[in-house]
PDB file of C-alpha atoms in Angstrom:
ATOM      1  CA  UNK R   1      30.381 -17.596   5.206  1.00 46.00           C
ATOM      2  CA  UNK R   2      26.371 -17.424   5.211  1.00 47.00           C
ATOM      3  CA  UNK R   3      24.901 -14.299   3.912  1.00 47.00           C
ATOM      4  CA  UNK R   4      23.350 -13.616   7.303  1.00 46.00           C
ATOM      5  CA  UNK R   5      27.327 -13.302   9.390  1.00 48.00           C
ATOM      6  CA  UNK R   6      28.268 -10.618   6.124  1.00 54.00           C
ATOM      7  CA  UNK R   7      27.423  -6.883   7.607  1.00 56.00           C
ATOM      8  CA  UNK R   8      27.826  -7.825  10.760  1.00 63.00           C
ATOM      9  CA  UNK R   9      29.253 -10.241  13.539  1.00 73.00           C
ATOM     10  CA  UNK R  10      27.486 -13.420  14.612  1.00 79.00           C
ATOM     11  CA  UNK R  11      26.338 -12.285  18.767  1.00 79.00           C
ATOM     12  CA  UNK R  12      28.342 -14.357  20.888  1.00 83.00           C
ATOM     13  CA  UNK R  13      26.661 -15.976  24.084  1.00 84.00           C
ATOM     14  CA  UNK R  14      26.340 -12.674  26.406  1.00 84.00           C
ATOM     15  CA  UNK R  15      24.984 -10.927  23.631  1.00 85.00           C
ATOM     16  CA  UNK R  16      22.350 -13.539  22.626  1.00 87.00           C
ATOM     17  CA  UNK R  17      21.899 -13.632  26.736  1.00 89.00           C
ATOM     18  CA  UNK R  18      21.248  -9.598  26.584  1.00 90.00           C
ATOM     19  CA  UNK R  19      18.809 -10.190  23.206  1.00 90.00           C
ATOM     20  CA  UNK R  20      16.723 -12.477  25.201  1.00 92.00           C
ATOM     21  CA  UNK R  21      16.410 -10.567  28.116  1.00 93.00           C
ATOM     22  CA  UNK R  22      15.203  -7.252  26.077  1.00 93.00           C
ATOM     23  CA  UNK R  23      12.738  -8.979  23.997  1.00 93.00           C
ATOM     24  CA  UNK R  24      11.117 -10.344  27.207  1.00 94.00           C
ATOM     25  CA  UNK R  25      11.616  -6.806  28.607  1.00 95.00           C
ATOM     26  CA  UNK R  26      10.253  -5.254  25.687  1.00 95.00           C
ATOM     27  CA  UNK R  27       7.197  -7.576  25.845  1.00 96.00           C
ATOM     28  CA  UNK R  28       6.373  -7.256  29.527  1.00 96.00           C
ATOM     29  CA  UNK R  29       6.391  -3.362  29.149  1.00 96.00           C
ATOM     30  CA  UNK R  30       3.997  -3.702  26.056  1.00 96.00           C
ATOM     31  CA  UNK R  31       1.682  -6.035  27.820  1.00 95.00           C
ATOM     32  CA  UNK R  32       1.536  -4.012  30.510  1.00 96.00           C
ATOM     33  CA  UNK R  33       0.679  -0.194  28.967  1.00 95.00           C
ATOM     34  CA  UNK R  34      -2.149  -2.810  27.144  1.00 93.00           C
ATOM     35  CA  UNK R  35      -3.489  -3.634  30.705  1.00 95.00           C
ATOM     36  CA  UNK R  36      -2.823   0.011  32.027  1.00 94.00           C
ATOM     37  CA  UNK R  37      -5.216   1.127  28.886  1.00 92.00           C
ATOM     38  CA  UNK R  38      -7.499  -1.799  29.340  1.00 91.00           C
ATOM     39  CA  UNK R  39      -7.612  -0.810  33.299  1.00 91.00           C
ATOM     40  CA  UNK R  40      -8.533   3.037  32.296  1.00 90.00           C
ATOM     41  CA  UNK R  41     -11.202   2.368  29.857  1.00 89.00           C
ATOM     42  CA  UNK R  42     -12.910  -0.206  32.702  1.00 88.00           C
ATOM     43  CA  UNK R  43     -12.499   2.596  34.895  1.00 89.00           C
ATOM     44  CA  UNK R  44     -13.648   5.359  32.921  1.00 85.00           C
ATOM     45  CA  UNK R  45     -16.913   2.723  32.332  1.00 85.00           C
ATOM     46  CA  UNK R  46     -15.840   2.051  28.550  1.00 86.00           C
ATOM     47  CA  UNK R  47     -16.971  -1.613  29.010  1.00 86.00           C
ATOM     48  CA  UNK R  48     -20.214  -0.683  30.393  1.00 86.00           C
ATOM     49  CA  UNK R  49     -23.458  -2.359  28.206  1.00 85.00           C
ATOM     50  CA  UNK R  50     -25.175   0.935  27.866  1.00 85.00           C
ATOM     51  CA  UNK R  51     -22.516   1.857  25.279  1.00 86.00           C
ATOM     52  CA  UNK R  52     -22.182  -1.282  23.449  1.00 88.00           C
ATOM     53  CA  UNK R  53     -25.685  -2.030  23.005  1.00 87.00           C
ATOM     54  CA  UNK R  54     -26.600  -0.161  20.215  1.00 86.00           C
ATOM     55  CA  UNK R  55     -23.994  -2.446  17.688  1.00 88.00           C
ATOM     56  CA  UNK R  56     -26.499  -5.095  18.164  1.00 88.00           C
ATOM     57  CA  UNK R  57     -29.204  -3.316  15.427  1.00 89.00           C
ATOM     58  CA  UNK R  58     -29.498  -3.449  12.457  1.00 90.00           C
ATOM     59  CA  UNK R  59     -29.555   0.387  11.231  1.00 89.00           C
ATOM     60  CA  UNK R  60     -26.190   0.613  13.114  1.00 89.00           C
ATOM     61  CA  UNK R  61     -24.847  -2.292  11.146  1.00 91.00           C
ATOM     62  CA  UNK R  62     -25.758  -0.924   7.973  1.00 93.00           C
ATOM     63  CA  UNK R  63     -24.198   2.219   8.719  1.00 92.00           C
ATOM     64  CA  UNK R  64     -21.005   0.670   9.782  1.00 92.00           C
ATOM     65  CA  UNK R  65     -21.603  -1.439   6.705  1.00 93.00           C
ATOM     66  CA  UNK R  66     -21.909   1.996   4.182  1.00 94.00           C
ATOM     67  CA  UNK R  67     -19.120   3.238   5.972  1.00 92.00           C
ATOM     68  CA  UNK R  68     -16.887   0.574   4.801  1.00 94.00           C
ATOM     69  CA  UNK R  69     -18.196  -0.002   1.221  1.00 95.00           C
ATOM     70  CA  UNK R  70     -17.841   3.617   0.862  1.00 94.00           C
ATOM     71  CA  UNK R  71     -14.139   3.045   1.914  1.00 94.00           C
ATOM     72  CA  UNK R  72     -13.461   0.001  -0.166  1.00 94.00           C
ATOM     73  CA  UNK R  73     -14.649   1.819  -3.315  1.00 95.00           C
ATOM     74  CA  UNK R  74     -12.693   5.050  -2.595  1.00 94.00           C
ATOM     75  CA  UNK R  75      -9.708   2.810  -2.377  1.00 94.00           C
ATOM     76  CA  UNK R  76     -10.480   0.638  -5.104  1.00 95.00           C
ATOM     77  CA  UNK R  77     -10.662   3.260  -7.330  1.00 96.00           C
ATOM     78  CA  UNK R  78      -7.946   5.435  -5.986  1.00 95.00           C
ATOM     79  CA  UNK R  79      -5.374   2.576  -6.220  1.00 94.00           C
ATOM     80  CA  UNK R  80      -5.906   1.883  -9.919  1.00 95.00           C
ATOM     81  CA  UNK R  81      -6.338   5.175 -10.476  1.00 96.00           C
ATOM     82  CA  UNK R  82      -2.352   5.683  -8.621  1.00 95.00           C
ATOM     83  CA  UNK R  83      -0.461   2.198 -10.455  1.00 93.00           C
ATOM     84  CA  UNK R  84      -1.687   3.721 -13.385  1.00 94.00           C
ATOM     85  CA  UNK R  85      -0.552   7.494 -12.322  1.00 95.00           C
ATOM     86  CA  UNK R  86       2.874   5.766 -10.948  1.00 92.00           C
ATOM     87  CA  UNK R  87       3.362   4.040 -13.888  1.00 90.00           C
ATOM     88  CA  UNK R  88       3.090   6.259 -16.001  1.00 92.00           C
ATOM     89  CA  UNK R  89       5.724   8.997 -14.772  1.00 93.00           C
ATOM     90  CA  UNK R  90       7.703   6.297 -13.417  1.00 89.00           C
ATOM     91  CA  UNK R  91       8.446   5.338 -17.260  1.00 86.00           C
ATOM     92  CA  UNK R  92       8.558   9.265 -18.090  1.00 89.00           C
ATOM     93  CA  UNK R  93      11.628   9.112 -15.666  1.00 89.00           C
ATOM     94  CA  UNK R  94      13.281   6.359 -17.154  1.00 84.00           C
ATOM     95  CA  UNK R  95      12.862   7.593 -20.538  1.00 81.00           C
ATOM     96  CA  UNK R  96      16.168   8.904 -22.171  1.00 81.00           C
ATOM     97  CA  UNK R  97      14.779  12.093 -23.314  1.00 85.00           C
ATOM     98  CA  UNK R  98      15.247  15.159 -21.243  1.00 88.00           C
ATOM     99  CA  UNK R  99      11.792  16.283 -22.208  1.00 88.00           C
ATOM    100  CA  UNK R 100      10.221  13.451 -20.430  1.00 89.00           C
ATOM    101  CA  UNK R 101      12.200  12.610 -17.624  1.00 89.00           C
ATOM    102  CA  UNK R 102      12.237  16.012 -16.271  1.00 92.00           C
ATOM    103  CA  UNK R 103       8.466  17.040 -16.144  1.00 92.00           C
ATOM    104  CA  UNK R 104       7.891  13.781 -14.311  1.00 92.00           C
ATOM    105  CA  UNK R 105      10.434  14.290 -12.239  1.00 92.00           C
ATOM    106  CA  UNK R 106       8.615  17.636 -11.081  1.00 94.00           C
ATOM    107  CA  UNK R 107       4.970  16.537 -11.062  1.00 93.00           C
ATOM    108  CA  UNK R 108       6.523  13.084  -8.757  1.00 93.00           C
ATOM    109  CA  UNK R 109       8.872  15.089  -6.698  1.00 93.00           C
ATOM    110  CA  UNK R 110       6.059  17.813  -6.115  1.00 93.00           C
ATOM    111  CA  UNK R 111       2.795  15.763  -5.672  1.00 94.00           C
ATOM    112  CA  UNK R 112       5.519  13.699  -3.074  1.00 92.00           C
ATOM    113  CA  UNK R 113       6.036  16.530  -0.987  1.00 92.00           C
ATOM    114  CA  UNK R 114       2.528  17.918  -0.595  1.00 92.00           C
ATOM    115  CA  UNK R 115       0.654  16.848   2.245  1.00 92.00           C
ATOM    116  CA  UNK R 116      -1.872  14.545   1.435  1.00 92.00           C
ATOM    117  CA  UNK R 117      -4.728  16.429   3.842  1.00 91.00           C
ATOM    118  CA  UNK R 118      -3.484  19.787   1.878  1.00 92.00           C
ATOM    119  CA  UNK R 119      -4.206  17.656  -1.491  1.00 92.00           C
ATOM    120  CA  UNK R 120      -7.912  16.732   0.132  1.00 92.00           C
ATOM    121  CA  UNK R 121      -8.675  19.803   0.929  1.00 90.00           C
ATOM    122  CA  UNK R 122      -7.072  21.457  -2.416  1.00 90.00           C
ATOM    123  CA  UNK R 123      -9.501  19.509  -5.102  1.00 88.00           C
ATOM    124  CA  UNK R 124     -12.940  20.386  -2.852  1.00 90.00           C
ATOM    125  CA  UNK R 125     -12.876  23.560  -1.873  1.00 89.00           C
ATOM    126  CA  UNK R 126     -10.681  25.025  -4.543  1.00 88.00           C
ATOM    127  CA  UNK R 127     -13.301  24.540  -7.302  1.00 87.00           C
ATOM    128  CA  UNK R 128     -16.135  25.031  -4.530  1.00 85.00           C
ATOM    129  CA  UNK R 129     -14.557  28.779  -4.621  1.00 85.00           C
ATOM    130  CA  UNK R 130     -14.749  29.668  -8.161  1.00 85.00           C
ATOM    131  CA  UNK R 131     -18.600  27.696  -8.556  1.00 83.00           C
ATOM    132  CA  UNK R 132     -17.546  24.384  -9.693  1.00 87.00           C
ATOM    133  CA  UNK R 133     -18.474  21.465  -6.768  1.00 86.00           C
ATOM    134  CA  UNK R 134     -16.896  18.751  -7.566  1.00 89.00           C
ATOM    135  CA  UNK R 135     -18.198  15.470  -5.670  1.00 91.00           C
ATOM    136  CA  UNK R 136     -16.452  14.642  -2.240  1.00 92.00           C
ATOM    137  CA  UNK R 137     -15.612  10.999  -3.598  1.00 94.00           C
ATOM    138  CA  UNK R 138     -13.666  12.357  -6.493  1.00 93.00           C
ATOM    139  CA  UNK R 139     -12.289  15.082  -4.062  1.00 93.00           C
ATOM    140  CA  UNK R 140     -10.625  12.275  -2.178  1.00 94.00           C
ATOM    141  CA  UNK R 141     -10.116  10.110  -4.963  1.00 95.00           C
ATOM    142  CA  UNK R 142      -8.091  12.625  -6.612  1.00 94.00           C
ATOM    143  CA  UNK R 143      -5.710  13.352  -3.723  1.00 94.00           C
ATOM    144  CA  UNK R 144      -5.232   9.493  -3.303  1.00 95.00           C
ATOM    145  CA  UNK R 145      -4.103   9.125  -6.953  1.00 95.00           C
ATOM    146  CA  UNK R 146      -2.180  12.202  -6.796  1.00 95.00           C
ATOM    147  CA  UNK R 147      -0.347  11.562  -3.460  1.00 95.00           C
ATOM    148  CA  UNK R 148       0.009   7.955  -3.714  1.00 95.00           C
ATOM    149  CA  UNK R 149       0.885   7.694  -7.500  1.00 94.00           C
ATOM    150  CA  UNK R 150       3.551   9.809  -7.030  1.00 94.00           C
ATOM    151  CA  UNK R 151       5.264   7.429  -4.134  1.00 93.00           C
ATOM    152  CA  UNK R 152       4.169   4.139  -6.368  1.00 93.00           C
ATOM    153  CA  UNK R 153       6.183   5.651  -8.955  1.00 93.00           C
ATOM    154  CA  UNK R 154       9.256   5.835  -7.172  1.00 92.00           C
ATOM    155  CA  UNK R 155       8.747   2.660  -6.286  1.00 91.00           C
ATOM    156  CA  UNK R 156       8.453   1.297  -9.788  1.00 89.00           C
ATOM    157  CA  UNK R 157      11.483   3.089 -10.842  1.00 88.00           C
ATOM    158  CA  UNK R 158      14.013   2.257  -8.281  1.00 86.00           C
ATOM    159  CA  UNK R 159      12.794  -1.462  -8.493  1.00 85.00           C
ATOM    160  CA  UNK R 160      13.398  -1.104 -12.209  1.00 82.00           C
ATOM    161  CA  UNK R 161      16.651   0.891 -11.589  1.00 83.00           C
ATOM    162  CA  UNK R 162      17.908  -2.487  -9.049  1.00 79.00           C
ATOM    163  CA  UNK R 163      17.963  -5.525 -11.388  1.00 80.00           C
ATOM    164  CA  UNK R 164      21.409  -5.869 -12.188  1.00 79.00           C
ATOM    165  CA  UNK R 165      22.302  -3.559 -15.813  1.00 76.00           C
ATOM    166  CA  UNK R 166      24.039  -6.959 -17.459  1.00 78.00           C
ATOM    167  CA  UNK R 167      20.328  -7.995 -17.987  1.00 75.00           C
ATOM    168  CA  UNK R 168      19.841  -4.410 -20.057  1.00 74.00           C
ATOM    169  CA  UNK R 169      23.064  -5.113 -21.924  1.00 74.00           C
ATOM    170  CA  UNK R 170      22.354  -8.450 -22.705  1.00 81.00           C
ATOM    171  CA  UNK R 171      18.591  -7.693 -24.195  1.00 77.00           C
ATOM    172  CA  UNK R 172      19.998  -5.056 -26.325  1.00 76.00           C
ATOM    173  CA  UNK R 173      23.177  -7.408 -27.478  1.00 81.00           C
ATOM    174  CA  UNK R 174      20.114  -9.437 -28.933  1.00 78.00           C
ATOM    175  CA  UNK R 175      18.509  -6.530 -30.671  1.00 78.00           C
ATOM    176  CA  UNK R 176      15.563  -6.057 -28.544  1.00 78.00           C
ATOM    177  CA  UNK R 177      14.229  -2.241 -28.265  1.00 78.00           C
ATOM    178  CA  UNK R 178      13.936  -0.092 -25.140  1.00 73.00           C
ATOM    179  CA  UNK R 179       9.929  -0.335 -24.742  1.00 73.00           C
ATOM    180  CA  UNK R 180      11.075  -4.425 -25.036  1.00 76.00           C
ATOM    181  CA  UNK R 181      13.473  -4.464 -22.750  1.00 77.00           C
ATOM    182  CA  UNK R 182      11.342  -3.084 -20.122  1.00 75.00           C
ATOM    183  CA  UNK R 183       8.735  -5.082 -20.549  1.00 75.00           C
ATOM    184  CA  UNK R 184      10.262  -8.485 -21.168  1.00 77.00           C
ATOM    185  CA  UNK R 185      13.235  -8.153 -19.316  1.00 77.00           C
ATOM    186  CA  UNK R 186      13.376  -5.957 -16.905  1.00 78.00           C
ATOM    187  CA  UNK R 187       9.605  -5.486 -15.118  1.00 78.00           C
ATOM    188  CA  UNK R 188       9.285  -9.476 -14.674  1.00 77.00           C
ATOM    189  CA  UNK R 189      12.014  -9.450 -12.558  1.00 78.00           C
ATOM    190  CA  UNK R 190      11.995  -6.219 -11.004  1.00 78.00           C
ATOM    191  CA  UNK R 191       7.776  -6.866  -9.877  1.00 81.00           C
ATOM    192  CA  UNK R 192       8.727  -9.435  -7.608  1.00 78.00           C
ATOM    193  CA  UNK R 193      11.404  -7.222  -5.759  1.00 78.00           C
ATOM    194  CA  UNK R 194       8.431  -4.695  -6.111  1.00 84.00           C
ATOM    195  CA  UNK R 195       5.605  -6.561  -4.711  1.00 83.00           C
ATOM    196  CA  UNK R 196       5.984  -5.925  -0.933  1.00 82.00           C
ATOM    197  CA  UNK R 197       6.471  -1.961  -1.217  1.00 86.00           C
ATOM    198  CA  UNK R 198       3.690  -1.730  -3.618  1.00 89.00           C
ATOM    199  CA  UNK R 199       1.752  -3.923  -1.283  1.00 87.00           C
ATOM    200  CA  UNK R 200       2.409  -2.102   1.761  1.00 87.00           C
ATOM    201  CA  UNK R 201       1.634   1.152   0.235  1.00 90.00           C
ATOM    202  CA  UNK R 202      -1.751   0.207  -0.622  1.00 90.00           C
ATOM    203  CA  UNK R 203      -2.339  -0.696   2.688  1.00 89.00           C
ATOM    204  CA  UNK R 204      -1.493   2.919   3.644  1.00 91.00           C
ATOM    205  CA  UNK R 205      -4.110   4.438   0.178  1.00 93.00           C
ATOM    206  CA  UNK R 206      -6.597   2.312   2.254  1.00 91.00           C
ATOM    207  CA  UNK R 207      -6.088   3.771   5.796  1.00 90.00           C
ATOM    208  CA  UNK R 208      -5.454   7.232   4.140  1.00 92.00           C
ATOM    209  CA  UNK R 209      -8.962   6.751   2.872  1.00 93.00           C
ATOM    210  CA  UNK R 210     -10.323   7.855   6.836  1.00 91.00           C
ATOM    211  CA  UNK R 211      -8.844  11.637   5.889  1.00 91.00           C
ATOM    212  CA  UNK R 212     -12.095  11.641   3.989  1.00 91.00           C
ATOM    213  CA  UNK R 213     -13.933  12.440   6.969  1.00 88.00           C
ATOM    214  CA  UNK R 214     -12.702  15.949   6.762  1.00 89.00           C
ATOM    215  CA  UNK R 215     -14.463  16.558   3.995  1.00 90.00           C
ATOM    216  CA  UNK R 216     -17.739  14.595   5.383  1.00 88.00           C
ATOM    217  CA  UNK R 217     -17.297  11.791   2.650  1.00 91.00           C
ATOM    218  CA  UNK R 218     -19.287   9.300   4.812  1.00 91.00           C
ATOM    219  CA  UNK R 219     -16.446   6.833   4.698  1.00 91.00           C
ATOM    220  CA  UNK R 220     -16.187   4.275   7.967  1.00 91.00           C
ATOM    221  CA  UNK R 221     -14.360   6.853  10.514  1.00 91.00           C
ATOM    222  CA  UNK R 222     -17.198   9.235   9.326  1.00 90.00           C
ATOM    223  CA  UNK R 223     -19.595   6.527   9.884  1.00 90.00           C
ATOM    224  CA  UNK R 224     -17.942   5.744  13.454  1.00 89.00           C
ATOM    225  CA  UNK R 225     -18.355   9.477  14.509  1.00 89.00           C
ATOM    226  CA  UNK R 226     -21.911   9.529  13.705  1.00 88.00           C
ATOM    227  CA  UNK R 227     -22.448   6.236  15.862  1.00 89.00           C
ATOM    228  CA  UNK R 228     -20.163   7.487  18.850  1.00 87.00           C
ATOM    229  CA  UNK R 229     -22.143  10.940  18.724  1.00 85.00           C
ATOM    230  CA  UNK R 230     -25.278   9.488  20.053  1.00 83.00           C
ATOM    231  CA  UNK R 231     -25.655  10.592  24.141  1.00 77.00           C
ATOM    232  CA  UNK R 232     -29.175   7.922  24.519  1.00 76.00           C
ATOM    233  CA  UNK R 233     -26.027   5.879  24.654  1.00 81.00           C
ATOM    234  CA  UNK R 234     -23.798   7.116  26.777  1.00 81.00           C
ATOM    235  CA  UNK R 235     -21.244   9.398  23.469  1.00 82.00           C
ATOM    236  CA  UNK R 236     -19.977   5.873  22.813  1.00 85.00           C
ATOM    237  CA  UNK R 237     -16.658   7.096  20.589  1.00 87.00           C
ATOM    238  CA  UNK R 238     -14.360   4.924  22.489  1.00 89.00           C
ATOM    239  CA  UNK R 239     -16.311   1.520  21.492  1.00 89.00           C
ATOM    240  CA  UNK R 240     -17.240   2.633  18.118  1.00 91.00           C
ATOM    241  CA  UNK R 241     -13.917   3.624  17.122  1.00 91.00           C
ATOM    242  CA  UNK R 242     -12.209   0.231  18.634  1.00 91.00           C
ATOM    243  CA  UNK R 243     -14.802  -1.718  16.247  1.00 92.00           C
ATOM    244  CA  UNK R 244     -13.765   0.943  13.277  1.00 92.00           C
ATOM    245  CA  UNK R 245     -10.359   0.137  14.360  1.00 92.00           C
ATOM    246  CA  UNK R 246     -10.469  -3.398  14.244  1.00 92.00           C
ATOM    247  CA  UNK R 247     -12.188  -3.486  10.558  1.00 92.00           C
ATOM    248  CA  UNK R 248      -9.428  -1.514   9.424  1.00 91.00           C
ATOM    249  CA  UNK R 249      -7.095  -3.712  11.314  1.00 91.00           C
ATOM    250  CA  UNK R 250      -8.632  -6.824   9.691  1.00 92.00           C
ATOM    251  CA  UNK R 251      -8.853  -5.343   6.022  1.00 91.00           C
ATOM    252  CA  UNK R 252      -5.086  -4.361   6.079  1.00 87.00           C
ATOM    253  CA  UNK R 253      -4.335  -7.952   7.573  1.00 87.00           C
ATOM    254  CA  UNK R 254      -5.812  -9.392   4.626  1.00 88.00           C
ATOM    255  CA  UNK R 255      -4.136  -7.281   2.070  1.00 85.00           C
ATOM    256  CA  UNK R 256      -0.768  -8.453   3.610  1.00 83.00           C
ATOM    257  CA  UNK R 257      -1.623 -12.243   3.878  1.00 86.00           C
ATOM    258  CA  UNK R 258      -2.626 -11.702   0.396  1.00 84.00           C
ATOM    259  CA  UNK R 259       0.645 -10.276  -0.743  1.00 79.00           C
ATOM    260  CA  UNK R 260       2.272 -12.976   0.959  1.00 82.00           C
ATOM    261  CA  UNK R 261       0.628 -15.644  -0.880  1.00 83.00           C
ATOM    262  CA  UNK R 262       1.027 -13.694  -4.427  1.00 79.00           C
ATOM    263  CA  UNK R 263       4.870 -13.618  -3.632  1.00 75.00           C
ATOM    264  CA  UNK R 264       5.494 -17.081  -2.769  1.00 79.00           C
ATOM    265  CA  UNK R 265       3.539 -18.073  -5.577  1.00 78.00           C
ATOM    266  CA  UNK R 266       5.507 -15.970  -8.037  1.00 71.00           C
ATOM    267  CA  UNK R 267       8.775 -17.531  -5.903  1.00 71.00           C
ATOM    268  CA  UNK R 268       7.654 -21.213  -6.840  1.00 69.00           C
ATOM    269  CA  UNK R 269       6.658 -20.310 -10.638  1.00 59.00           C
ATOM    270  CA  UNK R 270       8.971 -22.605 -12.624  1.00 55.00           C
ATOM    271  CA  UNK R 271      12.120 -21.001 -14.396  1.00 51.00           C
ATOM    272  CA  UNK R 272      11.603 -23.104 -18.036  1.00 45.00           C
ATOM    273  CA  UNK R 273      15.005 -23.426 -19.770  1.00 42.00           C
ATOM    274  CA  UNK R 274      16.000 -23.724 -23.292  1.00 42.00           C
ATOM    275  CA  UNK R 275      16.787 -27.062 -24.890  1.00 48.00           C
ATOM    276  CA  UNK R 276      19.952 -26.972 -26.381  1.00 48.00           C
ATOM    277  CA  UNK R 277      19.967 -28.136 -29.817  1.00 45.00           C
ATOM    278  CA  UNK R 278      20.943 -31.094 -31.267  1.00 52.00           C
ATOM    279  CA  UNK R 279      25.062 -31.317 -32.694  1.00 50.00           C
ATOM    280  CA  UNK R 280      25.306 -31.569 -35.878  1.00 49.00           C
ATOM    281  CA  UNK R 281      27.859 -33.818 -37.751  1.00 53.00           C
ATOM    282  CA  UNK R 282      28.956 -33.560 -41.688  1.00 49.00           C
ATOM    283  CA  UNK R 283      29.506 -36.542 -43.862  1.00 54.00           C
ATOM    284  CA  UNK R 284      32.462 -36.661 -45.902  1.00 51.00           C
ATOM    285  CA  UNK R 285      31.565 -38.275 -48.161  1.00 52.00           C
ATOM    286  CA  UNK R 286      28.070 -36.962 -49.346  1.00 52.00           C
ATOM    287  CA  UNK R 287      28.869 -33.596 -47.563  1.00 51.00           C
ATOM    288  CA  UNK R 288      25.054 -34.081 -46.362  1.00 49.00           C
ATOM    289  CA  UNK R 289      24.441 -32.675 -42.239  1.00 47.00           C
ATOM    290  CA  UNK R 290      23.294 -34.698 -40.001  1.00 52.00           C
ATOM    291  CA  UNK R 291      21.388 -34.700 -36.895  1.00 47.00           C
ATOM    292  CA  UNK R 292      23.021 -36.612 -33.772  1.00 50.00           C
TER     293      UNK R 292
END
């Protein structure tokens, strides 16, 4: 029986007859809210030249262009900044000490369940209050790390917590120690289950990067809003924020093609085995060991 006919039955041919007709369905109703959109911005004069103009100088390119390196750094940092904050408490959790695990346990569980605008919004104004600004890059960085560290490190544990326990029995049968078995053992193995969740939840530290703009960090959607704003050109929002849209669309795109690659590389990697050594056979006479 194939692994796919296991949880559930194989559709028969009315049911593969019903699939077919609600994918196509499905499709036509999606192409058509596109064209109902498509038909409303045309007729709300979205299309018109006045408000696509401006894209074509350079000070507006540079803008859009600040915008975005401003976003690429916040996320760069912020997502080293979180796989080191995730791993971290992720390996506090797994630790066998109560003294550990249950700390990180609270700072994960907590940090999880806090909003991340509320986290934004926490580490600039609350030392803004008692006179002590802190920069609106680290203000956002901070709530990045804090927000998405905390999921990343769920993530590492239960993809730790998933490869099968006969591997942790066997590397201890062979007298390897704890920090040893998680690094050797279980974390190659576990990082390729990993690799898509971690993936797609840098993808979402990147897009969560645009909550910036409520603190005027002059990050892309910040950028776009200053562009839209501008009434020589019509209040363009609608165009700027389908280019903003599309950047981010393209970014993300390349993060997952890129995490598609990574894994089937790390799918072809070859699995090197060990040689078996060579029998040995006594003499009987000279009670010498040979090699055969």
């Amino acid at each position: 029986m194939s692994s796919s006919s296991v949880l559930y039955d194989l559709p028969g041919p009315k049911a593969r007859l019903r699939n077919r007709i609600l994918g196509v369905v499905s499709i036509a109703a999606i192409l058509a809210l596109i064209a109902f959109v498509i038909y409303k911005f045309d007729q709300t004069g979205q299309f018109e030249a006045r408000r696509w103009e401006q894209f074509q100088y350079a000070a507006v390119q540079r803008e859009l262009l600040n915008g975005l390196l401003a976003t690429l750094k916040a996320a760069a940092v912020a997502t080293v900044l979180a796989l080191l904050f995730g791993a971290f408490f992720a390996s506090a959790r797994l630790s066998d000490k109560w003294a550990f695990r249950a700390p990180a346990t609270f700072v994960v569980e907590l940090f999880r369940a806090i909003p991340l605008l509320i986290l934004i919004f926490f580490g600039y104004y609350v030392p803004l209050q008692y006179g002590w600004p802190i920069d609106k890059f680290w203000a956002l960085v901070i709530g990045l790390t804090l927000y998405n560290g905390s999921v990343l490190a769920e993530i590492f544990r239960a993809g730790i917590n998933a490869v099968p326990y006969g591997q942790t029995e066997g590397a201890y049968a062979v007298g390897l120690r704890k920090n040893q078995v998680l690094r050797l053992i279980l974390l190659p193995q576990a990082f390729r289950a990993m690799l898509p969740a971690i993936v797609s939840q840098l993808v979402v530290l990147l897009k969560d990067t645009a909550l910036g703009f409520i603190i005027t960090y002059p990050e892309l959607l910040f950028a776009g809003k200053q562009i839209g704003g501008r009434l020589a050109f019509g209040l363009p929002y609608v165009p700027t924020y389908l280019i903003v849209a599309a950047i981010y669309i393209s970014i993300c795109g390349l993060l997952s093609v890129l995490a598609w690659w990574l894994q089937k590389r790390l799918t072809r990697l070859p699995r090197s085995a060990a040689k078996p050594l060579p029998s040995t056979q006594t003499d009987g006479g000279t009670g010498a060991t040979q090699l055969v």
